[in-house]
mmCIF file of C-alpha atoms and ligand atoms in Angstrom:
data_model
loop_
_atom_site.group_PDB
_atom_site.id
_atom_site.type_symbol
_atom_site.label_atom_id
_atom_site.label_comp_id
_atom_site.label_asym_id
_atom_site.label_seq_id
_atom_site.Cartn_x
_atom_site.Cartn_y
_atom_site.Cartn_z
ATOM 1 C CA MET A 282 18.558 -7.934 13.916
ATOM 2 C CA HIS A 283 16.164 -5.616 15.432
ATOM 3 C CA GLN A 284 14.071 -3.945 12.675
ATOM 4 C CA SER A 285 13.198 -0.339 13.350
ATOM 5 C CA VAL A 286 9.584 0.636 12.959
ATOM 6 C CA ILE A 287 8.400 2.010 9.601
ATOM 7 C CA VAL A 288 7.562 5.837 9.946
ATOM 8 C CA ALA A 289 5.067 7.358 7.718
ATOM 9 C CA PRO A 290 4.720 11.076 8.252
ATOM 10 C CA SER A 291 1.180 12.161 7.306
ATOM 11 C CA LEU A 292 1.158 15.253 4.989
ATOM 12 C CA LEU A 293 -2.203 16.392 6.458
ATOM 13 C CA SER A 294 -0.244 18.349 9.037
ATOM 14 C CA ALA A 295 2.205 19.776 6.567
ATOM 15 C CA ASN A 296 2.294 23.312 5.306
ATOM 16 C CA PHE A 297 -0.165 23.339 2.344
ATOM 17 C CA GLY A 298 1.076 26.769 1.363
ATOM 18 C CA ASN A 299 4.517 25.131 0.528
ATOM 19 C CA LEU A 300 4.198 21.341 0.182
ATOM 20 C CA GLU A 301 7.350 21.101 -1.910
ATOM 21 C CA ALA A 302 9.523 22.363 0.926
ATOM 22 C CA ASP A 303 7.994 19.846 3.354
ATOM 23 C CA ILE A 304 8.308 16.961 0.720
ATOM 24 C CA ARG A 305 12.020 17.856 0.185
ATOM 25 C CA MET A 306 12.610 17.829 3.966
ATOM 26 C CA LEU A 307 11.002 14.361 4.140
ATOM 27 C CA ASN A 308 13.237 13.196 1.175
ATOM 28 C CA GLU A 309 16.228 13.998 3.346
ATOM 29 C CA SER A 310 14.716 12.553 6.497
ATOM 30 C CA LYS A 311 14.649 8.912 7.755
ATOM 31 C CA ALA A 312 10.958 8.698 6.817
ATOM 32 C CA ASP A 313 10.052 5.430 5.155
ATOM 33 C CA TRP A 314 6.792 6.323 3.501
ATOM 34 C CA LEU A 315 4.676 9.322 2.850
ATOM 35 C CA HIS A 316 1.184 8.933 4.184
ATOM 36 C CA LEU A 317 -1.481 10.768 2.148
ATOM 37 C CA ASP A 318 -4.901 11.300 3.672
ATOM 38 C CA ILE A 319 -7.706 11.589 1.112
ATOM 39 C CA MET A 320 -11.054 12.571 2.597
ATOM 40 C CA ASP A 321 -14.346 13.077 0.642
ATOM 41 C CA GLY A 322 -16.514 14.863 3.130
ATOM 42 C CA VAL A 323 -18.883 11.884 3.043
ATOM 43 C CA PHE A 324 -17.184 8.935 4.641
ATOM 44 C CA VAL A 325 -15.488 11.305 7.071
ATOM 45 C CA PRO A 326 -16.632 14.823 8.117
ATOM 46 C CA ASN A 327 -13.817 16.615 6.416
ATOM 47 C CA ILE A 328 -12.364 17.159 2.918
ATOM 48 C CA SER A 329 -8.539 17.121 2.351
ATOM 49 C CA PHE A 330 -7.080 16.880 -1.145
ATOM 50 C CA GLY A 331 -7.446 14.715 -4.215
ATOM 51 C CA ILE A 332 -5.736 13.153 -7.232
ATOM 52 C CA PRO A 333 -4.203 16.296 -8.920
ATOM 53 C CA VAL A 334 -2.459 17.059 -5.533
ATOM 54 C CA VAL A 335 -1.192 13.455 -5.232
ATOM 55 C CA LYS A 336 0.332 13.736 -8.766
ATOM 56 C CA ALA A 337 2.036 16.905 -7.719
ATOM 57 C CA ILE A 338 3.450 15.306 -4.613
ATOM 58 C CA ARG A 339 4.625 12.344 -6.660
ATOM 59 C CA LYS A 340 6.781 14.701 -8.696
ATOM 60 C CA TYR A 341 8.781 15.779 -5.673
ATOM 61 C CA SER A 342 8.736 12.799 -3.387
ATOM 62 C CA GLU A 343 11.429 10.094 -3.344
ATOM 63 C CA LYS A 344 9.531 8.094 -0.839
ATOM 64 C CA PRO A 345 6.818 5.453 -1.429
ATOM 65 C CA LEU A 346 3.274 6.989 -1.394
ATOM 66 C CA ASP A 347 1.071 5.335 1.189
ATOM 67 C CA THR A 348 -2.433 6.524 0.275
ATOM 68 C CA HIS A 349 -5.306 6.231 2.805
ATOM 69 C CA LEU A 350 -8.682 6.614 1.117
ATOM 70 C CA MET A 351 -11.310 7.915 3.482
ATOM 71 C CA ILE A 352 -13.921 7.941 0.783
ATOM 72 C CA VAL A 353 -17.128 6.061 -0.180
ATOM 73 C CA GLN A 354 -16.879 3.705 -3.081
ATOM 74 C CA PRO A 355 -13.134 3.831 -3.214
ATOM 75 C CA GLU A 356 -13.212 1.029 -6.030
ATOM 76 C CA ARG A 357 -14.167 3.867 -8.476
ATOM 77 C CA TYR A 358 -10.661 5.485 -8.107
ATOM 78 C CA ILE A 359 -8.157 2.662 -7.882
ATOM 79 C CA HIS A 360 -6.769 3.245 -11.369
ATOM 80 C CA ALA A 361 -6.680 7.032 -10.905
ATOM 81 C CA PHE A 362 -4.600 6.790 -7.802
ATOM 82 C CA ARG A 363 -2.262 4.417 -9.439
ATOM 83 C CA GLU A 364 -1.883 6.829 -12.415
ATOM 84 C CA ALA A 365 -1.228 9.753 -9.872
ATOM 85 C CA GLY A 366 1.685 7.636 -8.338
ATOM 86 C CA SER A 367 0.433 5.813 -5.297
ATOM 87 C CA ASP A 368 2.505 2.837 -4.260
ATOM 88 C CA MET A 369 0.164 1.516 -1.549
ATOM 89 C CA LEU A 370 -3.561 2.072 -1.512
ATOM 90 C CA THR A 371 -5.700 1.518 1.539
ATOM 91 C CA VAL A 372 -9.478 1.417 1.523
ATOM 92 C CA HIS A 373 -11.794 1.287 4.522
ATOM 93 C CA TRP A 374 -13.361 -2.038 5.551
ATOM 94 C CA GLU A 375 -16.583 0.044 6.345
ATOM 95 C CA ALA A 376 -16.713 1.605 2.831
ATOM 96 C CA CYS A 377 -16.366 -1.624 0.832
ATOM 97 C CA THR A 378 -19.231 -3.934 0.061
ATOM 98 C CA HIS A 379 -17.158 -6.107 -2.138
ATOM 99 C CA LEU A 380 -13.856 -5.866 -0.195
ATOM 100 C CA HIS A 381 -12.247 -8.941 -1.631
ATOM 101 C CA ARG A 382 -12.724 -7.667 -5.114
ATOM 102 C CA THR A 383 -11.496 -4.202 -4.399
ATOM 103 C CA VAL A 384 -8.366 -5.655 -2.753
ATOM 104 C CA THR A 385 -7.748 -7.872 -5.754
ATOM 105 C CA GLN A 386 -8.054 -4.871 -8.110
ATOM 106 C CA ILE A 387 -5.556 -2.833 -6.079
ATOM 107 C CA LYS A 388 -3.016 -5.595 -6.423
ATOM 108 C CA GLU A 389 -3.869 -6.073 -10.083
ATOM 109 C CA GLU A 390 -3.048 -2.365 -10.606
ATOM 110 C CA GLY A 391 0.479 -3.066 -9.142
ATOM 111 C CA MET A 392 -0.001 -1.557 -5.768
ATOM 112 C CA LEU A 393 0.180 -2.965 -2.274
ATOM 113 C CA ALA A 394 -3.334 -3.330 -0.983
ATOM 114 C CA GLY A 395 -4.343 -1.972 2.530
ATOM 115 C CA VAL A 396 -7.531 -2.272 4.496
ATOM 116 C CA SER A 397 -8.315 0.184 7.310
ATOM 117 C CA LEU A 398 -10.471 -0.350 10.241
ATOM 118 C CA ASN A 399 -12.291 2.315 12.285
ATOM 119 C CA PRO A 400 -11.751 2.104 15.998
ATOM 120 C CA HIS A 401 -14.940 0.174 16.714
ATOM 121 C CA THR A 402 -14.865 -2.399 13.785
ATOM 122 C CA PRO A 403 -14.156 -5.877 15.045
ATOM 123 C CA ILE A 404 -10.655 -7.185 14.157
ATOM 124 C CA SER A 405 -12.402 -10.575 13.530
ATOM 125 C CA GLY A 406 -13.955 -9.038 10.352
ATOM 126 C CA LEU A 407 -10.574 -9.445 8.769
ATOM 127 C CA GLU A 408 -10.291 -13.210 9.406
ATOM 128 C CA ASP A 409 -11.423 -14.223 5.853
ATOM 129 C CA ILE A 410 -9.277 -11.655 3.995
ATOM 130 C CA ILE A 411 -6.081 -11.376 6.029
ATOM 131 C CA ASP A 412 -4.105 -13.726 3.714
ATOM 132 C CA ASP A 413 -5.011 -11.433 0.648
ATOM 133 C CA VAL A 414 -4.101 -8.126 2.250
ATOM 134 C CA ASN A 415 -0.608 -6.453 2.326
ATOM 135 C CA LEU A 416 -1.276 -3.955 4.980
ATOM 136 C CA VAL A 417 -3.972 -3.324 7.663
ATOM 137 C CA LEU A 418 -4.201 0.309 8.744
ATOM 138 C CA LEU A 419 -5.584 0.247 12.308
ATOM 139 C CA MET A 420 -7.263 3.601 13.150
ATOM 140 C CA SER A 421 -6.377 4.778 16.720
ATOM 141 C CA VAL A 422 -8.602 7.852 16.325
ATOM 142 C CA ASN A 423 -11.860 8.424 14.519
ATOM 143 C CA PRO A 424 -10.714 9.327 10.964
ATOM 144 C CA GLY A 425 -11.159 12.814 9.616
ATOM 145 C CA PHE A 426 -8.757 15.039 11.447
ATOM 146 C CA GLY A 427 -5.104 15.221 12.489
ATOM 147 C CA GLY A 428 -4.005 16.030 15.953
ATOM 148 C CA GLN A 429 -6.472 13.930 17.825
ATOM 149 C CA LYS A 430 -6.002 11.923 21.072
ATOM 150 C CA PHE A 431 -4.852 8.272 20.688
ATOM 151 C CA ILE A 432 -7.595 5.772 21.669
ATOM 152 C CA THR A 433 -5.794 3.484 24.138
ATOM 153 C CA ARG A 434 -8.003 0.549 23.380
ATOM 154 C CA ALA A 435 -6.193 0.409 20.075
ATOM 155 C CA LEU A 436 -3.141 -1.199 21.854
ATOM 156 C CA HIS A 437 -5.304 -4.457 22.446
ATOM 157 C CA ARG A 438 -6.398 -4.383 18.851
ATOM 158 C CA ILE A 439 -2.940 -4.282 17.569
ATOM 159 C CA THR A 440 -2.095 -7.344 19.591
ATOM 160 C CA GLU A 441 -5.222 -9.115 18.544
ATOM 161 C CA LEU A 442 -4.402 -8.499 14.805
ATOM 162 C CA ARG A 443 -0.763 -9.642 15.312
ATOM 163 C CA GLU A 444 -2.127 -12.997 16.701
ATOM 164 C CA MET A 445 -4.465 -13.307 13.758
ATOM 165 C CA ILE A 446 -1.610 -12.698 11.341
ATOM 166 C CA GLU A 447 0.613 -15.234 13.096
ATOM 167 C CA ARG A 448 -2.168 -17.816 13.100
ATOM 168 C CA HIS A 449 -2.469 -17.436 9.298
ATOM 169 C CA HIS A 450 1.378 -17.338 8.793
ATOM 170 C CA ALA A 451 0.553 -14.188 6.753
ATOM 171 C CA ASP A 452 3.061 -11.510 6.063
ATOM 172 C CA THR A 453 0.588 -8.608 6.380
ATOM 173 C CA LEU A 454 2.028 -5.436 7.871
ATOM 174 C CA ILE A 455 0.232 -3.550 10.781
ATOM 175 C CA GLU A 456 0.216 0.197 10.456
ATOM 176 C CA VAL A 457 -1.285 2.361 13.212
ATOM 177 C CA ASP A 458 -2.883 5.688 12.357
ATOM 178 C CA GLY A 459 -3.848 8.547 14.601
ATOM 179 C CA GLY A 460 -2.494 10.281 17.785
ATOM 180 C CA VAL A 461 0.920 8.538 17.533
ATOM 181 C CA SER A 462 3.628 10.442 19.448
ATOM 182 C CA ARG A 463 6.935 9.978 21.323
ATOM 183 C CA ASP A 464 4.769 9.228 24.367
ATOM 184 C CA ASN A 465 3.017 6.169 23.099
ATOM 185 C CA ILE A 466 5.052 4.960 20.186
ATOM 186 C CA GLN A 467 7.090 2.359 22.229
ATOM 187 C CA GLN A 468 3.762 0.722 23.524
ATOM 188 C CA ILE A 469 2.488 0.661 19.916
ATOM 189 C CA ILE A 470 5.604 -1.141 18.724
ATOM 190 C CA ASP A 471 5.554 -3.531 21.722
ATOM 191 C CA ALA A 472 1.891 -4.377 20.969
ATOM 192 C CA GLY A 473 3.084 -5.537 17.510
ATOM 193 C CA ALA A 474 2.925 -2.647 15.010
ATOM 194 C CA ASP A 475 5.212 -2.605 11.943
ATOM 195 C CA ALA A 476 4.532 0.869 10.896
ATOM 196 C CA VAL A 477 3.204 4.081 12.394
ATOM 197 C CA VAL A 478 1.560 7.304 10.846
ATOM 198 C CA ALA A 479 2.638 10.416 12.401
ATOM 199 C CA GLY A 480 1.166 13.819 11.525
ATOM 200 C CA ASN A 481 0.981 16.211 14.295
ATOM 201 C CA ALA A 482 3.882 14.700 16.153
ATOM 202 C CA VAL A 483 6.108 15.286 13.231
ATOM 203 C CA PHE A 484 5.040 18.552 11.677
ATOM 204 C CA GLY A 485 4.090 20.090 15.062
ATOM 205 C CA SER A 486 7.575 19.669 16.371
ATOM 206 C CA GLN A 487 10.452 22.177 16.190
ATOM 207 C CA ASP A 488 12.531 19.789 14.216
ATOM 208 C CA PRO A 489 10.388 17.365 12.101
ATOM 209 C CA SER A 490 13.278 15.636 10.728
ATOM 210 C CA ALA A 491 14.835 14.947 14.177
ATOM 211 C CA GLU A 492 11.365 13.801 15.462
ATOM 212 C CA ILE A 493 11.355 11.230 12.646
ATOM 213 C CA ALA A 494 14.880 10.105 13.413
ATOM 214 C CA TYR A 495 13.866 9.651 17.119
ATOM 215 C CA MET A 496 10.933 7.374 16.162
ATOM 216 C CA LYS A 497 13.257 5.249 13.988
ATOM 217 C CA ARG A 498 15.835 4.812 16.781
ATOM 218 C CA LEU A 499 13.261 2.937 18.933
HETATM 219 C C1 DX5 B 238 -6.857 10.889 10.431
HETATM 220 C C2 DX5 B 238 -5.709 10.510 9.337
HETATM 221 C C3 DX5 B 238 -4.402 10.489 9.985
HETATM 222 C C4 DX5 B 238 -3.864 11.740 10.519
HETATM 223 C C5 DX5 B 238 -2.961 11.452 11.571
HETATM 224 O O1 DX5 B 238 -7.953 10.758 9.753
HETATM 225 O O2 DX5 B 238 -5.997 9.167 8.885
HETATM 226 O O3 DX5 B 238 -3.441 9.943 9.157
HETATM 227 O O4 DX5 B 238 -3.216 12.503 9.525
HETATM 228 O O5 DX5 B 238 -2.589 12.680 12.252
HETATM 229 P P1 DX5 B 238 -1.964 12.654 13.816
HETATM 230 O O6 DX5 B 238 -0.718 11.875 13.728
HETATM 231 O O7 DX5 B 238 -1.823 14.069 13.980
HETATM 232 O O8 DX5 B 238 -3.048 12.032 14.675
HETATM 233 ZN ZN1 ZN B 239 -4.337 8.332 7.616
#
């Protein structure tokens, strides 16, 4: 049976003045995961929100929390994000000196471990860790902001990663993050993605819930 793409709306584009309303809307929607973008103003040139806000989101969300750490030294906060309620924790390849150790610690805490790659980071850098990773988050924009334009080169990168995963007989999921919209989602799925993040496409639409349903039908 054709499995529909996993859709993870990013709360970065939600209404921060009333997050509860947006989370309840997502609970009622066909969204699979909730994507939480954590930015420290050092790894990326922007600051978003942190652990207390994740805790508050957990209180209202019925969906798994897919937490994307755009921070330096993410290994310092693995336990804190578990405590706050994260189900999946993704760290950046570029931010981890001891990536294998960090991935192992995330799994030991009982979360799914993700590794994210910036648009220029070679896919081949995952060759010796792909078997240990539950999820690869491929950036299709330079991380830091919502609402940016999809970098087309990312499509080749999805396919290259898919080939690596198959070569390894691994069950790693591919999630694509940045500039995903109804105009490019089919190409992203065809290239080999299992999951997409959608911020602006969902929250910038007149009917966010219908936009999610549209993506799920593909
Ligand atoms: C970018 C974030 C993304 C962002 C996606 O740094 O990692 O998750 O919120 O937003 P859109 O879908 O608007 O590009
Ligand atoms: Zn993200």
